[in-house]
Coordinates of C-alpha atoms in Angstrom, one line a residue:
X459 CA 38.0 -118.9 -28.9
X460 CA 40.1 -121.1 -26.7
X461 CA 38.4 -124.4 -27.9
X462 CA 38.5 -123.1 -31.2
X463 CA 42.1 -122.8 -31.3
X464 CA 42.8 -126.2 -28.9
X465 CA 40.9 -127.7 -32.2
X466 CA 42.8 -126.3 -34.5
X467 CA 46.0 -126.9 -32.5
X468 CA 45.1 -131.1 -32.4
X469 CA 44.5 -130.9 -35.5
X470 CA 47.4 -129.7 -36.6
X471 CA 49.5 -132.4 -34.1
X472 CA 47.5 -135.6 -36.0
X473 CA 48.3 -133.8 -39.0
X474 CA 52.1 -134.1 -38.7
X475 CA 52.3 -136.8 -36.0
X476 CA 50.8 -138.8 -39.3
X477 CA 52.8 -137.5 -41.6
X478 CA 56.1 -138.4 -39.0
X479 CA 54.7 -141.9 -38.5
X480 CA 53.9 -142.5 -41.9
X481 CA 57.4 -141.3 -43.3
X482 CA 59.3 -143.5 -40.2
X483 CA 57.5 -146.9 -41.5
X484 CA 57.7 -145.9 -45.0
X485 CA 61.5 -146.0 -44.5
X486 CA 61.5 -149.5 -43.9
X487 CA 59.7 -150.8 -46.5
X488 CA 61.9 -148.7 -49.0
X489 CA 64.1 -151.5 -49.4
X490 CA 66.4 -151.9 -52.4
X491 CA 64.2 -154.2 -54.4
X492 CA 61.7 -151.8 -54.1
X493 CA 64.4 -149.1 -55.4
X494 CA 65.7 -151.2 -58.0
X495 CA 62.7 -151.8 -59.7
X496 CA 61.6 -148.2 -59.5
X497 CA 64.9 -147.3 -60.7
X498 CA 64.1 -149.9 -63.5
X499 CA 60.5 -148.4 -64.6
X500 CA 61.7 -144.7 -64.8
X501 CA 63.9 -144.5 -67.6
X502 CA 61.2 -142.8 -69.8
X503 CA 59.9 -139.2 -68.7
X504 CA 56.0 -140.7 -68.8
X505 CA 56.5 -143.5 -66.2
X506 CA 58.8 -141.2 -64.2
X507 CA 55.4 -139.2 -63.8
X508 CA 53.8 -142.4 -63.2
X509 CA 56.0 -143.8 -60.6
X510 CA 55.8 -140.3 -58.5
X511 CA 52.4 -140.5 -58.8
X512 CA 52.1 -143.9 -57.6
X513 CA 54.6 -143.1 -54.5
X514 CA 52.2 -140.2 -53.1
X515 CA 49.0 -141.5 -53.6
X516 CA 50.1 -144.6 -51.5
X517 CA 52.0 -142.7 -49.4
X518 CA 50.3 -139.5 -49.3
X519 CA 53.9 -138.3 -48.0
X520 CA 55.8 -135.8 -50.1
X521 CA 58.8 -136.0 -47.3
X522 CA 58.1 -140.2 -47.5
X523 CA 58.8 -139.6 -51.4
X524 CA 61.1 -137.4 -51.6
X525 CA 63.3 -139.9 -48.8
X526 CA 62.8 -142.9 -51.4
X527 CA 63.9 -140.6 -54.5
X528 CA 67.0 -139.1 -52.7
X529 CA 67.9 -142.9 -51.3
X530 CA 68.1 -143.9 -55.0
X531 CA 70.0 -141.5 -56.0
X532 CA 72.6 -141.7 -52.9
X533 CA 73.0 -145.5 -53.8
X534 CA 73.8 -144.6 -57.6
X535 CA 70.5 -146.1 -58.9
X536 CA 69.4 -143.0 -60.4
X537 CA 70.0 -139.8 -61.9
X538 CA 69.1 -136.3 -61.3
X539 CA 67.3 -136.0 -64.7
X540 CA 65.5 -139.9 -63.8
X541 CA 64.3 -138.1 -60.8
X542 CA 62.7 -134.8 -62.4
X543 CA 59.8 -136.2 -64.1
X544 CA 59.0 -138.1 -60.5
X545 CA 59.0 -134.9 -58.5
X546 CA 56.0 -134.2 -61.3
X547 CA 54.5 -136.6 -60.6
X548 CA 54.6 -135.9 -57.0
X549 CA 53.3 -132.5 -57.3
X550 CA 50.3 -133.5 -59.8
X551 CA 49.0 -136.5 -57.9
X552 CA 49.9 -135.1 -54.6
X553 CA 47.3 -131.7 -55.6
X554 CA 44.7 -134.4 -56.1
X555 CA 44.6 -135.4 -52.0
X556 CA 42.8 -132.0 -51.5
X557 CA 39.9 -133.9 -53.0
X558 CA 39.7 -135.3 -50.0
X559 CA 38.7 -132.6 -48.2
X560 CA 35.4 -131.8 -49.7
X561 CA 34.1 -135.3 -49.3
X562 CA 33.1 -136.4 -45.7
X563 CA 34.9 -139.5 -45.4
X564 CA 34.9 -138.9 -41.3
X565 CA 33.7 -142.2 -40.5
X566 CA 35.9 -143.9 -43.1
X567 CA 38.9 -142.4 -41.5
X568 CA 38.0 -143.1 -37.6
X569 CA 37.6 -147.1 -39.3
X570 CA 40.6 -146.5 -40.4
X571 CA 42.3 -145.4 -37.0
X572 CA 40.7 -148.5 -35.1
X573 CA 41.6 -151.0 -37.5
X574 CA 45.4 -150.2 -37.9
X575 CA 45.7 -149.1 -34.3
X576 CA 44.6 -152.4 -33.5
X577 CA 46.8 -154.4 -35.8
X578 CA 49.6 -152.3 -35.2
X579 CA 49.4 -152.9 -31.4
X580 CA 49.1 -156.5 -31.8
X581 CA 52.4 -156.9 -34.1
X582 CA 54.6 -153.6 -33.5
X583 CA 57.7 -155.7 -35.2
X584 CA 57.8 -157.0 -38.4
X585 CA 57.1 -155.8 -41.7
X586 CA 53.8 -156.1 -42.1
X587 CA 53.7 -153.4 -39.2
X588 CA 55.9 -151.3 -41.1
X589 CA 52.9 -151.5 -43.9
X590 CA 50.1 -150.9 -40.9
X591 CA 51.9 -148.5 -39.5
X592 CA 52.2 -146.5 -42.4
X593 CA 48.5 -146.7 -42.7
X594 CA 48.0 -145.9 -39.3
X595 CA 50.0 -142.5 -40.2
X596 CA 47.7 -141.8 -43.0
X597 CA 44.7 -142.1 -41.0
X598 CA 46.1 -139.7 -38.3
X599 CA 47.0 -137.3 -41.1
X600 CA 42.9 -137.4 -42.9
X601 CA 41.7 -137.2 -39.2
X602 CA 43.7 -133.9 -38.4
X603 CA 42.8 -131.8 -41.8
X604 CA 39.3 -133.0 -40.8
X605 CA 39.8 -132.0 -37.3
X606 CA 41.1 -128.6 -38.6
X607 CA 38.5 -128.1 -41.4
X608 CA 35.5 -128.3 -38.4
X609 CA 37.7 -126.3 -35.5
X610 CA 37.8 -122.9 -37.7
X611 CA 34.1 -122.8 -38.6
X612 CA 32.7 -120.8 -35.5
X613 CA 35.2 -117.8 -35.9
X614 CA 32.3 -116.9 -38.7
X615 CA 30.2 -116.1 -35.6
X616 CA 32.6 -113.9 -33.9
X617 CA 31.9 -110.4 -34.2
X618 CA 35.5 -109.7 -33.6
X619 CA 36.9 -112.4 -36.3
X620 CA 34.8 -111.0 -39.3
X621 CA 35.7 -107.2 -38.4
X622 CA 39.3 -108.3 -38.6
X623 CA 38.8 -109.8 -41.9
X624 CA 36.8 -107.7 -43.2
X625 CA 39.3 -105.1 -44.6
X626 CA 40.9 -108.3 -46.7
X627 CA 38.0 -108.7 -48.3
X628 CA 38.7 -107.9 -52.1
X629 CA 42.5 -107.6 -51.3
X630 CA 43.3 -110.5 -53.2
X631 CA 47.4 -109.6 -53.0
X632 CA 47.1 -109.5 -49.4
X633 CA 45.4 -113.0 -49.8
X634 CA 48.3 -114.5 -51.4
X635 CA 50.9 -112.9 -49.0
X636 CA 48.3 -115.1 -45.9
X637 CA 48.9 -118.1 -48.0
X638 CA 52.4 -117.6 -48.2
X639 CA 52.6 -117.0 -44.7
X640 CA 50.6 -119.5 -43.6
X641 CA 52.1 -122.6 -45.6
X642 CA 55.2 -121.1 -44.3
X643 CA 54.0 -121.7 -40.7
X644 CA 52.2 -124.8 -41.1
X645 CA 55.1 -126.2 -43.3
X646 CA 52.2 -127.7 -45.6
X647 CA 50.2 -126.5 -48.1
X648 CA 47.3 -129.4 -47.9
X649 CA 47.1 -128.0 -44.2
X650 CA 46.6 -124.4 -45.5
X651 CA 43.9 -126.0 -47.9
X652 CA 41.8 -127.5 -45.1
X653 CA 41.6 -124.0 -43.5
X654 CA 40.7 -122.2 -46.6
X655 CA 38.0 -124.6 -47.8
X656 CA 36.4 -124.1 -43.6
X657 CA 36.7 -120.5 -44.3
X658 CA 35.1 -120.7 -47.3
X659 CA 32.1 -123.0 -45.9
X660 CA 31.8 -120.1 -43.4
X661 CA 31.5 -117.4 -45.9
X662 CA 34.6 -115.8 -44.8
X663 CA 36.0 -115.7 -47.8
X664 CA 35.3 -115.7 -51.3
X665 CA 36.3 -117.4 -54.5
X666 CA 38.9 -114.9 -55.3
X667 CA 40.7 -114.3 -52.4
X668 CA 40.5 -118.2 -51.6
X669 CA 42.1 -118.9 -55.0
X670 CA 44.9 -116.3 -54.1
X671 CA 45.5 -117.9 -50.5
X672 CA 45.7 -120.7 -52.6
X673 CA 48.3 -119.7 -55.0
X674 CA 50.7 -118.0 -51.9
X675 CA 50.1 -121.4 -50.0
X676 CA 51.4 -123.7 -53.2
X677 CA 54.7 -120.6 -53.5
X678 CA 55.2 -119.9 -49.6
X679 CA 56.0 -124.4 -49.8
X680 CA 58.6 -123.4 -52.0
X681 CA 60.0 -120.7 -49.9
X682 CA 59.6 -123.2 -47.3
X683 CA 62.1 -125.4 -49.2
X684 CA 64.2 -123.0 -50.3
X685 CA 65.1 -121.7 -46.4
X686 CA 65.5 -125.3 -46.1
X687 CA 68.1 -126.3 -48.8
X688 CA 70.6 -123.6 -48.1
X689 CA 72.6 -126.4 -46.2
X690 CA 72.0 -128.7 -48.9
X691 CA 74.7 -129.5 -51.5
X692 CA 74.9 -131.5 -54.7
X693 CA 72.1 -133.6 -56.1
X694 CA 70.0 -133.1 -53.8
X695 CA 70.4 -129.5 -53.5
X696 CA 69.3 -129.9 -57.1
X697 CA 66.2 -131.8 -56.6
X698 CA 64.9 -129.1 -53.7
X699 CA 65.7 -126.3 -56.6
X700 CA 63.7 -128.1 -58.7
X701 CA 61.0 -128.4 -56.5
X702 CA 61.5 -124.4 -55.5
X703 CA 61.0 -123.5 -59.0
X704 CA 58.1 -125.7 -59.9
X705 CA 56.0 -124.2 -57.5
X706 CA 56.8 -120.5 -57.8
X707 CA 56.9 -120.9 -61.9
X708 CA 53.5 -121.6 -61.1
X709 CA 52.8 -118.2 -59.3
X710 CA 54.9 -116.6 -61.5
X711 CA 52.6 -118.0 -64.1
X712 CA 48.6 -117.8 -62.2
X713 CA 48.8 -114.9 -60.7
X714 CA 49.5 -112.4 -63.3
X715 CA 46.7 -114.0 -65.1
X716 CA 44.5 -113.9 -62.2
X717 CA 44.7 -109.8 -62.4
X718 CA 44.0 -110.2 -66.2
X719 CA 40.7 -112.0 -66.0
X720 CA 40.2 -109.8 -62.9
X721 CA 40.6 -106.6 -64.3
X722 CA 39.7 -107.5 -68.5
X723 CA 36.8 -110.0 -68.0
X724 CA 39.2 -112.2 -70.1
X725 CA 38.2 -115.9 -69.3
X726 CA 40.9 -117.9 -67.7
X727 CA 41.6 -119.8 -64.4
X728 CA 38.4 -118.6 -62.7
X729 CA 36.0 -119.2 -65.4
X730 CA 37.6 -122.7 -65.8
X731 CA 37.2 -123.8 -62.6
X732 CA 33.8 -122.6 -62.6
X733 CA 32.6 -124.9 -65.5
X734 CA 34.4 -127.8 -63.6
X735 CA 32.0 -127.4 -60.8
X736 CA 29.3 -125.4 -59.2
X737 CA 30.5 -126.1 -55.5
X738 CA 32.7 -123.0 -54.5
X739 CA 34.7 -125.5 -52.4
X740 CA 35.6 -128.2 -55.5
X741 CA 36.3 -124.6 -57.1
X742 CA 39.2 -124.3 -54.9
X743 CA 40.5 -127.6 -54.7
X744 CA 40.2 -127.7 -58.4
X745 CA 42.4 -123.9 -58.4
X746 CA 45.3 -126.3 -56.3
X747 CA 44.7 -128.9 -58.5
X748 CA 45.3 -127.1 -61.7
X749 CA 48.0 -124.8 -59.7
X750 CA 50.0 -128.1 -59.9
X751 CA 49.4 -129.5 -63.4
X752 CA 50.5 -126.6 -65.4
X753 CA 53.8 -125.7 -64.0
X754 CA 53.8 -129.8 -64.7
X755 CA 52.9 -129.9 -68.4
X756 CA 55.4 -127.0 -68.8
X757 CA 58.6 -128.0 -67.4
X758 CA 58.1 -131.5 -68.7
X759 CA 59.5 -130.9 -71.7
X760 CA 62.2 -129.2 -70.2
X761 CA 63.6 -131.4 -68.1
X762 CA 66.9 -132.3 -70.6
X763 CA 68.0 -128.5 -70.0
X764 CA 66.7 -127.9 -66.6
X765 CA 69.2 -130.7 -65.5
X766 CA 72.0 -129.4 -67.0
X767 CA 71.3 -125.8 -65.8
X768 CA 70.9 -127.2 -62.1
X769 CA 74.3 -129.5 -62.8
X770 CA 76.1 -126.5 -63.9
X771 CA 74.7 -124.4 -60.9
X772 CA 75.3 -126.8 -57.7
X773 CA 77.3 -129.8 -58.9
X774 CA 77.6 -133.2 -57.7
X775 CA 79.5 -133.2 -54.2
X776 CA 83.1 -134.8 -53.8
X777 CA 80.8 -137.7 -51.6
X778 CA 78.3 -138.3 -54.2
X779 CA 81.1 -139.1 -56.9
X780 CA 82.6 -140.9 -54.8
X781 CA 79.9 -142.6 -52.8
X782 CA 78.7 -144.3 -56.5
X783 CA 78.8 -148.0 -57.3
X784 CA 81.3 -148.0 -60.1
X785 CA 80.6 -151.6 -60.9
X786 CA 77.2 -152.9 -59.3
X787 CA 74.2 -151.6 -61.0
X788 CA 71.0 -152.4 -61.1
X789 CA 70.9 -156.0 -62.0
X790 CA 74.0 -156.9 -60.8
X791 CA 72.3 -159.6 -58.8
X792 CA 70.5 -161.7 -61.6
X793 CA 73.4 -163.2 -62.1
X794 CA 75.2 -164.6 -58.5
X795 CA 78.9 -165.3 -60.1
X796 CA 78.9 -162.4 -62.1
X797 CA 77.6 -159.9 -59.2
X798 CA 79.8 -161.6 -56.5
X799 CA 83.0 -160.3 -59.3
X800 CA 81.3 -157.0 -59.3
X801 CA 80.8 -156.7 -55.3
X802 CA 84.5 -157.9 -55.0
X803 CA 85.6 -154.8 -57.7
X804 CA 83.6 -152.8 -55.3
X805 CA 85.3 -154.0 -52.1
X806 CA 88.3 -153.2 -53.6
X807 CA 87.5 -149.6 -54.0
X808 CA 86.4 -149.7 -50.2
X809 CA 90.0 -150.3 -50.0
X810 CA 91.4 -147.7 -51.1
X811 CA 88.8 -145.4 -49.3
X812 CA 90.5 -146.7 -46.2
X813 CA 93.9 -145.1 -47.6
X814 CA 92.0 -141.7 -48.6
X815 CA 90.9 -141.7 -45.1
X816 CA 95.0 -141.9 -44.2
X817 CA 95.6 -139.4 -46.5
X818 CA 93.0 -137.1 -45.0
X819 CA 94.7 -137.5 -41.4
X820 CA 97.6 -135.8 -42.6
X821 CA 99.3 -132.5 -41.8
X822 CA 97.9 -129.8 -43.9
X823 CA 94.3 -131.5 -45.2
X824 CA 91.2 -129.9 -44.6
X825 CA 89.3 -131.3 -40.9
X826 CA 86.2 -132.1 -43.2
X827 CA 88.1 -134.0 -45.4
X828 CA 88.3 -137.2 -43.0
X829 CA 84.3 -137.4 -43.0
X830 CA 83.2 -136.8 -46.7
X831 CA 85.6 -139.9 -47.2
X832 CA 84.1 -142.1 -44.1
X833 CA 80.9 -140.7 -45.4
X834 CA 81.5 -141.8 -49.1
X835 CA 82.5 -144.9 -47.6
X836 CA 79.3 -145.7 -46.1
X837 CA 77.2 -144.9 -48.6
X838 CA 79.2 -147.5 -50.9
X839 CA 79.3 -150.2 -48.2
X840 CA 75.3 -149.8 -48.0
X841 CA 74.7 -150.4 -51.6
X842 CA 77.7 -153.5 -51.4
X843 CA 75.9 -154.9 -48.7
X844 CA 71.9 -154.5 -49.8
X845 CA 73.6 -155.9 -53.3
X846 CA 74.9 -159.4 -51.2
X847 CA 71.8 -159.6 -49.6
X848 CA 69.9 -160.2 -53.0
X849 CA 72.8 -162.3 -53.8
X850 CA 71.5 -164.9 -51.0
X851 CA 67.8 -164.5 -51.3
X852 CA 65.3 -166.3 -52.7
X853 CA 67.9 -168.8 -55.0
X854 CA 69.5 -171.8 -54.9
X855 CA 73.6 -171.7 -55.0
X856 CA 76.6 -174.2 -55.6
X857 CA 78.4 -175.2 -52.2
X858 CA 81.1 -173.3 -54.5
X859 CA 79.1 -169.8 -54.3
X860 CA 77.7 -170.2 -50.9
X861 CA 81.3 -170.5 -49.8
X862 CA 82.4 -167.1 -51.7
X863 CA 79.4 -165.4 -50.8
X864 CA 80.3 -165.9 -47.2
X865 CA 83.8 -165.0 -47.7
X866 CA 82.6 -162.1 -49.7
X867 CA 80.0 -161.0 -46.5
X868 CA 82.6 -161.6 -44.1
X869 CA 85.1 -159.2 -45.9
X870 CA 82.3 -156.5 -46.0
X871 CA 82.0 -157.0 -42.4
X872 CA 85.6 -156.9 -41.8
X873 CA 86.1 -153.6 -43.9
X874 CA 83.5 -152.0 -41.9
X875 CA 85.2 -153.2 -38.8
X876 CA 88.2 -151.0 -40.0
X877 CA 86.6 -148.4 -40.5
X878 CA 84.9 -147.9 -37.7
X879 CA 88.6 -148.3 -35.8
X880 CA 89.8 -145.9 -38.1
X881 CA 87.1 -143.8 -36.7
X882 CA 87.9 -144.2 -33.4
X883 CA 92.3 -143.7 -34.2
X884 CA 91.0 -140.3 -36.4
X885 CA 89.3 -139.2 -32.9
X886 CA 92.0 -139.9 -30.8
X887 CA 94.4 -138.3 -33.1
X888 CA 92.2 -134.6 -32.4
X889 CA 93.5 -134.6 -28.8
X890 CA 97.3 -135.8 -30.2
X891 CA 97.8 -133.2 -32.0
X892 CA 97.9 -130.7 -29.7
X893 CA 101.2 -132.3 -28.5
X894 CA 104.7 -132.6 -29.5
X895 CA 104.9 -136.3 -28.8
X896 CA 100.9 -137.0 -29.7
X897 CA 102.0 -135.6 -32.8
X898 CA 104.8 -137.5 -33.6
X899 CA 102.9 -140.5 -32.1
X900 CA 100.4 -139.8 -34.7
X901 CA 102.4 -139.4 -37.8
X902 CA 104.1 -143.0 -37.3
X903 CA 101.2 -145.1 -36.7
X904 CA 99.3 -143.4 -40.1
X905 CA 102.4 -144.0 -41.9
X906 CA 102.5 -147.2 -40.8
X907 CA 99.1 -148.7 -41.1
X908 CA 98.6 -146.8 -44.6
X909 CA 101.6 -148.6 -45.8
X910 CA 99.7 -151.9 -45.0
X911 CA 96.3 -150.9 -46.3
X912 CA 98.4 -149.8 -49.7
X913 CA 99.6 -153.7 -49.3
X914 CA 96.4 -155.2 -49.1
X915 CA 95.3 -152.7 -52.1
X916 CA 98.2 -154.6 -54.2
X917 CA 96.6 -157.6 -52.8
X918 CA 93.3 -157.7 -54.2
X919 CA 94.5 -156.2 -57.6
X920 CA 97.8 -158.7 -58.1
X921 CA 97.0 -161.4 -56.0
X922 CA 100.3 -162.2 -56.3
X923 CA 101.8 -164.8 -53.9
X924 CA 104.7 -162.3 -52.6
X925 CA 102.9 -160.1 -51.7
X926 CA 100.3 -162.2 -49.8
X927 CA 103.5 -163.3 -47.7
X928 CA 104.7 -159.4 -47.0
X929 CA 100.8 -158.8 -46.2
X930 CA 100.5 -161.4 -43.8
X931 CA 103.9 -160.8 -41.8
X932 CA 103.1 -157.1 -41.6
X933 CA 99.5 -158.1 -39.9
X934 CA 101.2 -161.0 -37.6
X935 CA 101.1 -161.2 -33.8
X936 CA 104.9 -160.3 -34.0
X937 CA 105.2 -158.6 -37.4
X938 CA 106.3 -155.9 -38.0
X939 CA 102.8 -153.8 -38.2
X940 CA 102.1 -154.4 -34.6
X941 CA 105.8 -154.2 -33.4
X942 CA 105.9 -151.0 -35.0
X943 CA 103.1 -149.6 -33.2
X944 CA 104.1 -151.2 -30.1
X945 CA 107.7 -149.1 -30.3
X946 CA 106.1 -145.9 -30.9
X947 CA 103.9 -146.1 -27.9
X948 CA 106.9 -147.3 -25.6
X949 CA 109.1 -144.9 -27.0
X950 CA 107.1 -142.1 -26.0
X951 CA 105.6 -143.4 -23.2
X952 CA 108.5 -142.0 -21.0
X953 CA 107.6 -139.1 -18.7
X954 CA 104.1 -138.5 -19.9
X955 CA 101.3 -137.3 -18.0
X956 CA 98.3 -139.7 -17.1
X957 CA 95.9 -138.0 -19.0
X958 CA 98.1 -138.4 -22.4
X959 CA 99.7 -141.9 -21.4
X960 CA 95.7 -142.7 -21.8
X961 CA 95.3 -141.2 -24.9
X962 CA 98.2 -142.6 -26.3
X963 CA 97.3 -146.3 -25.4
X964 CA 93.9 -145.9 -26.5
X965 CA 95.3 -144.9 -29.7
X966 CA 97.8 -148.2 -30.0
X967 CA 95.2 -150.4 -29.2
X968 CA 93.1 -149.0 -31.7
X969 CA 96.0 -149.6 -34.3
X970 CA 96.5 -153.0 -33.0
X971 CA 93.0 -153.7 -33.6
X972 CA 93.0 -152.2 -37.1
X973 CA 96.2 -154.4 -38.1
X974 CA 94.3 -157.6 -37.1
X975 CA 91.5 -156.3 -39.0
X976 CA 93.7 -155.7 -42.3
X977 CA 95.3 -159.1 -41.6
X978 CA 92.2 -160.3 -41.7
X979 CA 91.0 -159.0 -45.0
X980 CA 94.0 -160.5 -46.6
X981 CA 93.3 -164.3 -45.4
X982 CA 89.7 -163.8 -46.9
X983 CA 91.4 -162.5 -50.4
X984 CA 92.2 -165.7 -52.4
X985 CA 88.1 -167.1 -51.5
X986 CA 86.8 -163.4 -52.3
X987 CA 88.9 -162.4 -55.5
X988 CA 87.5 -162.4 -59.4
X989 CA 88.7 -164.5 -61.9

């Protein structure tokens, strides 16, 4: 018993050590390209289904997908409803790895482990190890539901093991509740599958209460992801509802008909899969397997209304409206003059980000307020950044655009200088507060630097002249920015105590470094700015 369950334990450790390792490298090799042209290809509900197909049989990693389809999403490349037909696609290919575990393909899969472990050791760095990695991870994830189909098949010769089962026997309710259960656990239903089918091989169960495990395993996923969506918000709050509802459609769907042909000889999913095949365990694989395609073939059609109803029940979040490219879009770098104008509109939104971030250290705003805005800003600056990157690769470029695509990179770098200082003044300014004079501190320096940021703004939109000139004197080693913070500091320097001397001059220097960033910004504006 204790081998048996050491077995089964290491089994279940390759399992999702794989399944980590396979998702980490897949992460890398998601790059935008790769996005873009999946984003491309999915604007019809057929090669939506394709593409999500495509993504788990290479990856063989629902989580793996399910990062690439949120990432697109995130950066604006896709919608919700793009998405839908995808998750499908997931759901129908991703039924089809159970196929794998009623072929031996032990000896293919320890090949496997040698090979990439090999490779992988040899070049742990660049992206071809991201690729042998990710194979590496699959290999480790065959090898564990192998492991785990072989450890469970001597509990049939325990006396004790097949009295405590026997009382299931013809429960077939009770056999979806294990599934549930089970899948719940295990946080995988392919896992739950290996188990079944080496119960089945043992005799320990039969057809019908393995096609009910079955059914619980696929809905007890879903419960799975429903527990773990209550934190979620927005889109993909609405993705994980999606998925929720696939699956226990499905059961809604099976297992009344299960008690039909059960209890009024009526031919349905049993006598189906026993056509398909004589072996009891392609019968259950091929129970999964259709599990998945119907609740498929129904809600395809559906998918138009389905997004609106998810839409109308948990909108888009105040980030992901604001975290999306209002310029750059999907081919924005085809063209290098054209999608350096776009990344420059975008910059200038990042801009004013920078302000709502001001506006969010006020008196009287929410405390989350400060990070959905950073947060938005990130997002944005991501999908600015991958966008410059495809600007400079792979092209030739006029001395004229290699010069603004510099100036363009070095204001992205800039902006994401200030707001990381803005970061660290919105973390000093939680200990100010609690004091009179860290208060007032506090309210003069946001005043002040927002009224420069609001000058740059006017900046990048005028580019008048004038107010270059008032842009660069308020940035200045002696303007009036710097002065300004430099007299709030002394002013209430004056009988402090150490502790909040400290946190007031951390605070200034912050703003001095923030000022020379803003200055900064401004002398890149006239290389950086559309025609």
């Amino acid at each position: 018993m204790i081998s048996t369950t050491a077995w089964l334990l290491a089994g279940l450790g390759l399992f999702f050590g794989g399944l980590q390792l396979l998702t980490e490298n897949l992460k890398r090799l998601s790059g935008r390209r790769l996005r873009t042209l999946v984003a491309r290809y999915t604007r019809s509900t057929l090669m939506g289904v394709l593409w999500g197909g495509a993504f788990i049989a290479v990856t063989q990693s629902g989580a793996a997908t399910m990062f690439i389809i949120v990432s697109m999403m995130r950066s604006g490349m896709m919608a919700v409803r793009q998405a839908m037909p995808m998750i499908v696609g997931v759901n129908i290919v991703g039924a089809l790895i159970v196929l794998i575990l009623v072929v031996d393909i032990k000896l293919a899969v320890l090949c496997l482990i040698g090979v990439a472990g090999v490779l992988y050791k040899a070049d742990s760095r660049s992206t071809a190890a991201s690729l042998v990695g990710a194979l590496f991870g699959v290999a480790m994830l065959f090898f564990g539901l192998d492991v785990m189909n072989g450890s469970v098949a001597p509990l049939a010769d325990e006396a004790w093991f097949a009295d405590l089962l026997s009382w299931t026997r013809g429960s077939y309710l009770l056999g979806f509740v294990i599934g549930c259960a089970l899948s719940f656990v295990v946080q995988s239903s392919i896992a739950v599958m290996a188990v079944v089918l080496a119960f089945e091989h043992s005799g320990i169960f039969g057809l019908g209460e393995s096609v009910m495990i079955v059914y619980g395993a696929n809905a007890g996923s879903s419960l799975l992801t429903l527990l773990l969506s209550v934190g979620l918000k927005g889109q993909a709050r609405q993705i994980a509802m999606f998925q929720t509802f696939y699956n226990i459609a499905g059961a809604a769907l099976l297992v009344p008909l299960f008690y039909v042909e059960l209890w009024f000889d009526a031919p349905l999913m049993l006598a189906a899969i026993r056509m398909i095949t004589d072996d009891v365990g392609g019968q259950i694989a091929a129970a999964f397997i259709l599990f998945n395609l119907i609740p498929g073939a129904i809600l395809l059609p559906l998918l138009t209304p389905a997004t609106a109803l998810l839409q109308r029940l948990w909108p888009d979040t105040e980030v992901e409206v604001a975290s999306r490219p209002k310029y750059l879009h999907e081919h924005a770098a085809d063209d290098p003059d054209t999608g350096m104008d776009l990344v420059a509109l975008e910059q200038a939104r990042l801009v004013q980000y920078l302000s709502r971030m001001f506006d969010a250290l006020r008196p009287g705003r929410p405390a989350a307020a400060f990070g959905q805005i950073q947060e938005a800003f990130g997002i944005l600056g991501g999908t600015v950044r991958e966008t410059l990157d495809d600007l400079g690769a792979g092209r030739r470029l006029s001395e004229d655009s290699y010069e603004r695509l510099n100036a363009l990179l070095s204001f992205q770098h800039s902006l994401e200088a200030a707001a990381a200082t803005l970061s660290g003044i919105a973390r000093e300014q939680r200990t100010l507060v609690s004091t009179e004079v860290g208060r007032r501190f506090s309210a003069a320096i946001v005043e002040g630097l927002d009224t420069i940021v609001l000058t740059l703004g006017d900046v990048l939109q005028s580019h008048d002249p004038a107010d270059r000139a008032m842009l660069a004197a308020m940035t200045s080693d002696e303007g009036n920015g710097i002065r300004g913070v430099r007299s709030a500091y002394l002013a209430e320097d004056r009988n402090l105590e150490p502790d909040e001397r400290l946190r007031l001059l951390a605070a200034a220097n912050h703003a001095e470094r923030l000022i020379w960033l803003l200055g900064d910004l401004g002398r890149y504006e006239a290389v950086v700015a559309t025609d």
